[in-house]
PDB file of C-alpha atoms and ligand atoms in Angstrom:
ATOM      1  CA  MET I   1       8.528  -4.646   5.892  1.00  0.00           C
ATOM      2  CA  LYS I   2       5.915  -6.196   8.163  1.00  0.00           C
ATOM      3  CA  GLY I   3       4.997  -9.866   7.773  1.00  0.00           C
ATOM      4  CA  ILE I   4       1.304  -9.058   7.332  1.00  0.00           C
ATOM      5  CA  VAL I   5       2.195  -7.448   3.996  1.00  0.00           C
ATOM      6  CA  PHE I   6       3.796 -10.747   2.882  1.00  0.00           C
ATOM      7  CA  THR I   7       1.176 -13.143   4.265  1.00  0.00           C
ATOM      8  CA  GLU I   8      -1.709 -11.222   2.697  1.00  0.00           C
ATOM      9  CA  PHE I   9       0.200 -10.884  -0.574  1.00  0.00           C
ATOM     10  CA  LEU I  10       0.872 -14.616  -0.852  1.00  0.00           C
ATOM     11  CA  GLU I  11      -2.756 -15.399   0.019  1.00  0.00           C
ATOM     12  CA  LEU I  12      -3.935 -13.153  -2.798  1.00  0.00           C
ATOM     13  CA  VAL I  13      -1.425 -14.698  -5.243  1.00  0.00           C
ATOM     14  CA  GLU I  14      -2.745 -18.146  -4.301  1.00  0.00           C
ATOM     15  CA  GLU I  15      -6.358 -17.039  -4.739  1.00  0.00           C
ATOM     16  CA  LYS I  16      -5.743 -15.409  -8.136  1.00  0.00           C
ATOM     17  CA  PHE I  17      -3.033 -17.611  -9.670  1.00  0.00           C
ATOM     18  CA  GLY I  18      -2.917 -20.810  -7.586  1.00  0.00           C
ATOM     19  CA  LEU I  19      -0.545 -22.455  -5.134  1.00  0.00           C
ATOM     20  CA  GLU I  20       1.844 -23.397  -7.953  1.00  0.00           C
ATOM     21  CA  MET I  21       2.494 -19.722  -8.679  1.00  0.00           C
ATOM     22  CA  VAL I  22       3.188 -19.071  -4.970  1.00  0.00           C
ATOM     23  CA  ASP I  23       5.693 -21.923  -5.001  1.00  0.00           C
ATOM     24  CA  ASN I  24       7.211 -20.719  -8.271  1.00  0.00           C
ATOM     25  CA  ILE I  25       7.851 -17.108  -7.161  1.00  0.00           C
ATOM     26  CA  ILE I  26       9.254 -18.251  -3.797  1.00  0.00           C
ATOM     27  CA  THR I  27      11.650 -20.828  -5.241  1.00  0.00           C
ATOM     28  CA  SER I  28      12.906 -18.447  -7.947  1.00  0.00           C
ATOM     29  CA  SER I  29      13.764 -15.802  -5.295  1.00  0.00           C
ATOM     30  CA  THR I  30      16.689 -15.675  -2.853  1.00  0.00           C
ATOM     31  CA  LEU I  31      14.885 -15.265   0.457  1.00  0.00           C
ATOM     32  CA  GLU I  32      16.484 -15.066   3.871  1.00  0.00           C
ATOM     33  CA  SER I  33      13.060 -15.987   5.304  1.00  0.00           C
ATOM     34  CA  GLU I  34      12.870 -18.999   2.957  1.00  0.00           C
ATOM     35  CA  GLY I  35       9.370 -17.780   2.105  1.00  0.00           C
ATOM     36  CA  ILE I  36       8.050 -18.444   5.606  1.00  0.00           C
ATOM     37  CA  TYR I  37       6.355 -15.351   7.022  1.00  0.00           C
ATOM     38  CA  THR I  38       4.451 -14.587  10.227  1.00  0.00           C
ATOM     39  CA  ALA I  39       2.125 -11.570  10.398  1.00  0.00           C
ATOM     40  CA  VAL I  40       4.045  -9.877  13.227  1.00  0.00           C
ATOM     41  CA  GLY I  41       7.562 -10.612  11.925  1.00  0.00           C
ATOM     42  CA  THR I  42       9.686  -8.128   9.977  1.00  0.00           C
ATOM     43  CA  TYR I  43      11.389  -8.964   6.682  1.00  0.00           C
ATOM     44  CA  SER I  44      13.543  -7.238   4.132  1.00  0.00           C
ATOM     45  CA  PHE I  45      11.752  -5.181   1.466  1.00  0.00           C
ATOM     46  CA  SER I  46      14.040  -6.829  -1.109  1.00  0.00           C
ATOM     47  CA  GLU I  47      12.088 -10.056  -0.505  1.00  0.00           C
ATOM     48  CA  MET I  48       8.835  -8.336  -1.539  1.00  0.00           C
ATOM     49  CA  LEU I  49      10.548  -6.819  -4.554  1.00  0.00           C
ATOM     50  CA  GLN I  50      11.802 -10.229  -5.714  1.00  0.00           C
ATOM     51  CA  LEU I  51       8.367 -11.837  -5.249  1.00  0.00           C
ATOM     52  CA  LEU I  52       6.712  -8.983  -7.170  1.00  0.00           C
ATOM     53  CA  THR I  53       9.321  -9.089  -9.949  1.00  0.00           C
ATOM     54  CA  HIS I  54       8.876 -12.824 -10.468  1.00  0.00           C
ATOM     55  CA  LEU I  55       5.078 -12.564 -10.340  1.00  0.00           C
ATOM     56  CA  SER I  56       5.252  -9.778 -12.905  1.00  0.00           C
ATOM     57  CA  GLU I  57       7.505 -11.868 -15.195  1.00  0.00           C
ATOM     58  CA  ASN I  58       5.205 -14.883 -14.913  1.00  0.00           C
ATOM     59  CA  THR I  59       1.933 -13.025 -15.454  1.00  0.00           C
ATOM     60  CA  GLY I  60       2.933 -10.151 -17.764  1.00  0.00           C
ATOM     61  CA  ILE I  61       1.287  -7.727 -15.322  1.00  0.00           C
ATOM     62  CA  SER I  62       3.425  -4.702 -14.403  1.00  0.00           C
ATOM     63  CA  ILE I  63       4.669  -4.333 -10.821  1.00  0.00           C
ATOM     64  CA  ASP I  64       2.656  -1.098 -10.534  1.00  0.00           C
ATOM     65  CA  ASN I  65      -0.555  -2.868 -11.517  1.00  0.00           C
ATOM     66  CA  LEU I  66       0.191  -5.779  -9.173  1.00  0.00           C
ATOM     67  CA  LEU I  67       0.694  -3.291  -6.312  1.00  0.00           C
ATOM     68  CA  LEU I  68      -2.522  -1.465  -7.225  1.00  0.00           C
ATOM     69  CA  VAL I  69      -4.606  -4.651  -7.105  1.00  0.00           C
ATOM     70  CA  TYR I  70      -2.813  -5.834  -3.969  1.00  0.00           C
ATOM     71  CA  ALA I  71      -3.528  -2.538  -2.176  1.00  0.00           C
ATOM     72  CA  GLU I  72      -7.221  -2.812  -3.026  1.00  0.00           C
ATOM     73  CA  HIS I  73      -7.181  -6.207  -1.325  1.00  0.00           C
ATOM     74  CA  PHE I  74      -5.085  -4.873   1.581  1.00  0.00           C
ATOM     75  CA  PHE I  75      -7.678  -2.194   2.294  1.00  0.00           C
ATOM     76  CA  SER I  76     -10.183  -4.897   3.303  1.00  0.00           C
ATOM     77  CA  VAL I  77      -7.534  -6.273   5.681  1.00  0.00           C
ATOM     78  CA  ILE I  78      -7.312  -2.788   7.196  1.00  0.00           C
ATOM     79  CA  GLU I  79     -11.128  -2.523   7.403  1.00  0.00           C
ATOM     80  CA  ASN I  80     -11.286  -5.832   9.269  1.00  0.00           C
ATOM     81  CA  SER I  81      -8.248  -5.285  11.508  1.00  0.00           C
ATOM     82  CA  TYR I  82      -8.557  -1.584  12.415  1.00  0.00           C
ATOM     83  CA  PRO I  83     -12.264  -0.666  12.264  1.00  0.00           C
ATOM     84  CA  GLY I  84     -11.812   1.840  15.110  1.00  0.00           C
ATOM     85  CA  LEU I  85      -9.167   3.781  13.230  1.00  0.00           C
ATOM     86  CA  LEU I  86     -11.382   4.093  10.138  1.00  0.00           C
ATOM     87  CA  ALA I  87     -14.419   5.028  12.238  1.00  0.00           C
ATOM     88  CA  THR I  88     -12.611   8.230  13.259  1.00  0.00           C
ATOM     89  CA  TYR I  89     -13.304   9.556   9.746  1.00  0.00           C
ATOM     90  CA  LYS I  90     -16.428  10.637   7.892  1.00  0.00           C
ATOM     91  CA  ASP I  91     -14.775  11.868   4.730  1.00  0.00           C
ATOM     92  CA  PRO I  92     -12.140  10.365   2.377  1.00  0.00           C
ATOM     93  CA  ILE I  93     -10.195  13.638   1.893  1.00  0.00           C
ATOM     94  CA  GLU I  94     -10.006  14.049   5.679  1.00  0.00           C
ATOM     95  CA  MET I  95      -8.785  10.492   6.069  1.00  0.00           C
ATOM     96  CA  ILE I  96      -6.170  10.549   3.306  1.00  0.00           C
ATOM     97  CA  SER I  97      -4.786  13.919   4.424  1.00  0.00           C
ATOM     98  CA  SER I  98      -4.365  12.444   7.930  1.00  0.00           C
ATOM     99  CA  ILE I  99      -2.173   9.470   7.009  1.00  0.00           C
ATOM    100  CA  GLU I 100       1.012  11.209   8.059  1.00  0.00           C
ATOM    101  CA  ASN I 101      -0.202  12.906  11.257  1.00  0.00           C
ATOM    102  CA  HIS I 102      -2.601  10.291  12.549  1.00  0.00           C
ATOM    103  CA  ILE I 103      -3.075   6.974  10.742  1.00  0.00           C
ATOM    104  CA  HIS I 104       0.526   5.952  10.265  1.00  0.00           C
ATOM    105  CA  VAL I 105       1.362   7.388  13.695  1.00  0.00           C
ATOM    106  CA  GLU I 106      -1.063   4.811  15.119  1.00  0.00           C
ATOM    107  CA  VAL I 107       0.390   2.111  12.859  1.00  0.00           C
ATOM    108  CA  ARG I 108       3.847   2.902  14.235  1.00  0.00           C
ATOM    109  CA  LYS I 109       2.521   2.382  17.800  1.00  0.00           C
ATOM    110  CA  ILE I 110       1.347  -1.108  16.824  1.00  0.00           C
ATOM    111  CA  TYR I 111       4.442  -1.937  14.728  1.00  0.00           C
ATOM    112  CA  PRO I 112       7.421   0.166  15.928  1.00  0.00           C
ATOM    113  CA  ASP I 113       9.601  -1.222  13.113  1.00  0.00           C
ATOM    114  CA  ALA I 114       7.130  -0.535  10.253  1.00  0.00           C
ATOM    115  CA  GLU I 115       8.668   0.995   7.138  1.00  0.00           C
ATOM    116  CA  LEU I 116       6.266   3.773   6.259  1.00  0.00           C
ATOM    117  CA  PRO I 117       6.293   6.405   3.532  1.00  0.00           C
ATOM    118  CA  THR I 118       5.802  10.126   4.166  1.00  0.00           C
ATOM    119  CA  PHE I 119       2.800  11.992   2.751  1.00  0.00           C
ATOM    120  CA  GLU I 120       3.156  15.765   2.826  1.00  0.00           C
ATOM    121  CA  VAL I 121      -0.044  17.745   2.283  1.00  0.00           C
ATOM    122  CA  VAL I 122       0.660  20.569  -0.182  1.00  0.00           C
ATOM    123  CA  GLU I 123      -2.871  21.843  -0.787  1.00  0.00           C
ATOM    124  CA  LYS I 124      -6.223  20.835   0.624  1.00  0.00           C
ATOM    125  CA  THR I 125      -9.781  21.994  -0.080  1.00  0.00           C
ATOM    126  CA  GLU I 126     -13.125  20.376   0.727  1.00  0.00           C
ATOM    127  CA  ASN I 127     -13.047  18.385  -2.524  1.00  0.00           C
ATOM    128  CA  SER I 128      -9.407  18.225  -3.527  1.00  0.00           C
ATOM    129  CA  LEU I 129      -6.030  17.296  -2.155  1.00  0.00           C
ATOM    130  CA  ILE I 130      -2.441  17.513  -3.373  1.00  0.00           C
ATOM    131  CA  MET I 131       0.124  15.395  -1.523  1.00  0.00           C
ATOM    132  CA  ILE I 132       3.750  14.447  -2.020  1.00  0.00           C
ATOM    133  CA  TYR I 133       4.582  10.788  -1.420  1.00  0.00           C
ATOM    134  CA  THR I 134       8.192   9.987  -0.496  1.00  0.00           C
ATOM    135  CA  SER I 135       9.571   6.479   0.095  1.00  0.00           C
ATOM    136  CA  SER I 136      12.706   4.574  -0.907  1.00  0.00           C
ATOM    137  CA  ARG I 137      10.366   1.665  -1.684  1.00  0.00           C
ATOM    138  CA  ALA I 138       8.528   3.515  -4.497  1.00  0.00           C
ATOM    139  CA  MET I 139       5.216   1.831  -3.616  1.00  0.00           C
ATOM    140  CA  HIS I 140       3.146   4.730  -4.981  1.00  0.00           C
ATOM    141  CA  HIS I 141       0.699   2.371  -6.690  1.00  0.00           C
ATOM    142  CA  PHE I 142       0.099   0.678  -3.357  1.00  0.00           C
ATOM    143  CA  GLY I 143      -0.875   4.147  -2.097  1.00  0.00           C
ATOM    144  CA  LEU I 144      -3.082   4.697  -5.154  1.00  0.00           C
ATOM    145  CA  GLY I 145      -4.960   1.436  -4.515  1.00  0.00           C
ATOM    146  CA  LEU I 146      -5.498   2.332  -0.854  1.00  0.00           C
ATOM    147  CA  MET I 147      -6.765   5.778  -1.861  1.00  0.00           C
ATOM    148  CA  ASN I 148      -9.216   4.284  -4.403  1.00  0.00           C
ATOM    149  CA  LYS I 149     -10.624   2.018  -1.714  1.00  0.00           C
ATOM    150  CA  THR I 150     -10.739   4.823   0.842  1.00  0.00           C
ATOM    151  CA  PHE I 151     -13.111   6.701  -1.485  1.00  0.00           C
ATOM    152  CA  ALA I 152     -15.140   3.521  -2.060  1.00  0.00           C
ATOM    153  CA  HIS I 153     -15.342   2.994   1.711  1.00  0.00           C
ATOM    154  CA  PHE I 154     -17.155   6.348   1.976  1.00  0.00           C
ATOM    155  CA  ASN I 155     -19.357   5.552  -1.059  1.00  0.00           C
ATOM    156  CA  SER I 156     -17.487   8.110  -3.093  1.00  0.00           C
ATOM    157  CA  THR I 157     -15.145   8.175  -6.091  1.00  0.00           C
ATOM    158  CA  ALA I 158     -12.249  10.381  -7.154  1.00  0.00           C
ATOM    159  CA  THR I 159      -9.980  11.187 -10.050  1.00  0.00           C
ATOM    160  CA  ILE I 160      -6.419  10.625  -8.857  1.00  0.00           C
ATOM    161  CA  ASP I 161      -3.518  11.844 -10.953  1.00  0.00           C
ATOM    162  CA  LEU I 162      -0.045  10.543 -10.135  1.00  0.00           C
ATOM    163  CA  GLN I 163       2.930  12.661 -11.237  1.00  0.00           C
ATOM    164  CA  LYS I 164       6.459  11.340 -10.756  1.00  0.00           C
ATOM    165  CA  ILE I 165       8.769  13.997  -9.321  1.00  0.00           C
ATOM    166  CA  LYS I 166      11.652  11.526  -9.344  1.00  0.00           C
ATOM    167  CA  GLU I 167      11.893   9.120 -12.277  1.00  0.00           C
ATOM    168  CA  ASP I 168      12.458   6.120  -9.961  1.00  0.00           C
ATOM    169  CA  GLY I 169       9.129   6.767  -8.201  1.00  0.00           C
ATOM    170  CA  THR I 170      10.611   7.526  -4.786  1.00  0.00           C
ATOM    171  CA  GLU I 171       8.945  10.950  -4.880  1.00  0.00           C
ATOM    172  CA  VAL I 172       5.485  11.311  -6.419  1.00  0.00           C
ATOM    173  CA  ARG I 173       2.798  14.008  -6.435  1.00  0.00           C
ATOM    174  CA  PHE I 174      -0.809  12.823  -5.959  1.00  0.00           C
ATOM    175  CA  VAL I 175      -3.446  15.210  -7.296  1.00  0.00           C
ATOM    176  CA  ILE I 176      -6.835  14.094  -6.003  1.00  0.00           C
ATOM    177  CA  HIS I 177     -10.248  15.452  -7.032  1.00  0.00           C
ATOM    178  CA  LYS I 178     -13.396  14.100  -5.433  1.00  0.00           C
ATOM    179  CA  ASN I 179     -15.997  13.412  -8.174  1.00  0.00           C
TER     180      ASN I 179
HETATM  181  C1  HEM K   1       2.333   0.817   4.385  1.00  0.00           C
HETATM  182  C2  HEM K   1      -1.111   0.368   7.726  1.00  0.00           C
HETATM  183  C3  HEM K   1      -3.807   3.669   5.501  1.00  0.00           C
HETATM  184  C4  HEM K   1      -0.304   4.289   2.262  1.00  0.00           C
HETATM  185  C5  HEM K   1       1.603   0.383   5.453  1.00  0.00           C
HETATM  186  C6  HEM K   1       1.969  -0.752   6.273  1.00  0.00           C
HETATM  187  C7  HEM K   1       1.007  -0.875   7.212  1.00  0.00           C
HETATM  188  C8  HEM K   1       0.035   0.174   6.999  1.00  0.00           C
HETATM  189  C9  HEM K   1       0.922  -1.954   8.304  1.00  0.00           C
HETATM  190  C10 HEM K   1       3.197  -1.674   6.079  1.00  0.00           C
HETATM  191  C11 HEM K   1       4.397  -1.185   6.856  1.00  0.00           C
HETATM  192  C12 HEM K   1       5.554  -2.153   6.738  1.00  0.00           C
HETATM  193  O1  HEM K   1       5.485  -3.077   5.956  1.00  0.00           O
HETATM  194  O2  HEM K   1       6.587  -2.028   7.451  1.00  0.00           O
HETATM  195  C13 HEM K   1      -2.124   1.241   7.407  1.00  0.00           C
HETATM  196  C14 HEM K   1      -3.392   1.322   8.137  1.00  0.00           C
HETATM  197  C15 HEM K   1      -4.155   2.255   7.486  1.00  0.00           C
HETATM  198  C16 HEM K   1      -3.356   2.739   6.387  1.00  0.00           C
HETATM  199  C17 HEM K   1      -3.765   0.492   9.351  1.00  0.00           C
HETATM  200  C18 HEM K   1      -5.573   2.749   7.763  1.00  0.00           C
HETATM  201  C19 HEM K   1      -6.218   2.640   8.892  1.00  0.00           C
HETATM  202  C20 HEM K   1      -3.110   4.082   4.405  1.00  0.00           C
HETATM  203  C21 HEM K   1      -3.676   4.908   3.366  1.00  0.00           C
HETATM  204  C22 HEM K   1      -2.707   5.072   2.449  1.00  0.00           C
HETATM  205  C23 HEM K   1      -1.506   4.379   2.918  1.00  0.00           C
HETATM  206  C24 HEM K   1      -5.108   5.441   3.305  1.00  0.00           C
HETATM  207  C25 HEM K   1      -2.916   5.805   1.170  1.00  0.00           C
HETATM  208  C26 HEM K   1      -2.260   6.767   0.735  1.00  0.00           C
HETATM  209  C27 HEM K   1       0.695   3.374   2.520  1.00  0.00           C
HETATM  210  C28 HEM K   1       1.790   3.064   1.617  1.00  0.00           C
HETATM  211  C29 HEM K   1       2.553   2.058   2.233  1.00  0.00           C
HETATM  212  C30 HEM K   1       1.893   1.774   3.504  1.00  0.00           C
HETATM  213  C31 HEM K   1       2.031   3.687   0.246  1.00  0.00           C
HETATM  214  C32 HEM K   1       3.779   1.303   1.656  1.00  0.00           C
HETATM  215  C33 HEM K   1       5.099   1.651   2.288  1.00  0.00           C
HETATM  216  C34 HEM K   1       5.898   2.647   1.473  1.00  0.00           C
HETATM  217  O3  HEM K   1       5.402   3.155   0.435  1.00  0.00           O
HETATM  218  O4  HEM K   1       7.028   2.960   1.874  1.00  0.00           O
HETATM  219  N1  HEM K   1       0.438   0.947   5.924  1.00  0.00           N
HETATM  220  N2  HEM K   1      -2.132   2.126   6.380  1.00  0.00           N
HETATM  221  N3  HEM K   1      -1.801   3.790   4.118  1.00  0.00           N
HETATM  222  N4  HEM K   1       0.786   2.587   3.649  1.00  0.00           N
HETATM  223 FE1  HEM K   1      -0.556   2.530   5.150  1.00  0.00          FE
END
C-alpha cells in the first residue's frame, strides 16, 4: 500500500481525534515501518489494517465507517493532486465506470507498485451502473466513499447499494443509481 494512503490517514486521525490517538494506535500496533511513512514509499497493508483496527477499538466506530469517512477525505487529496485526470470527465457514471480501464491505469503509471482493486462493469446505462469490486483488501467502503464524493464533485447525488458476494468483502457488487 502506498505511503500517501498512510500519511493522509494519520493526518485525518490527528485532525479528528488528536495527536494522542495517532500515538496510541501506532504504539499498540506491530509496524515494520515503526509508524514512519513517506508519501512515495510502499508499506504492508497489514499495517493499515492494524491502525484501523485499533482506531475502531478506541472510537467504537466500525472499520467500514472509518474507511468511508477516510475515502471522503482522500477524494479531496485526489482533486488537489490529479486535477487533470478528473478534468477528463463530465459525468460521475462515466468516471466511475472508467476506474479499471483508465483511472487506475494512470495511477499504476505513477505508482508501479500500487495495490489496486478490480472493478468490472456488469451493466451501464446513462443513469445507472452495476460493478463488481474485487480485492483481497476488502476496502469496499473506501470505494463507496470515493464514489459518493465523485457524485458530489459533479454536483450530483446517487443511491449506492453494496451487496457482498463473498462474506469477507473481497468481492462486492455495487448497484448505483443517479438521483
Ligand atoms: C486505491 C488513486 C479514483 C477506488 C487507490 C490508491 C491510489 C488511488 C493511489 C492506493 C493504492 C495503494 O495503496 O497501493 C486514485 C486516483 C483516482 C482514484 C488518483 C482518481 C483520479 C478511484 C475511484 C474509486 C477508487 C473513483 C471508486 C470506486 C479505489 C479503492 C482502492 C483504491 C477501493 C483501495 C484498494 C483496494 O480496494 O484494493 N486509488 N483512485 N479509486 N482506489 Fe483509487
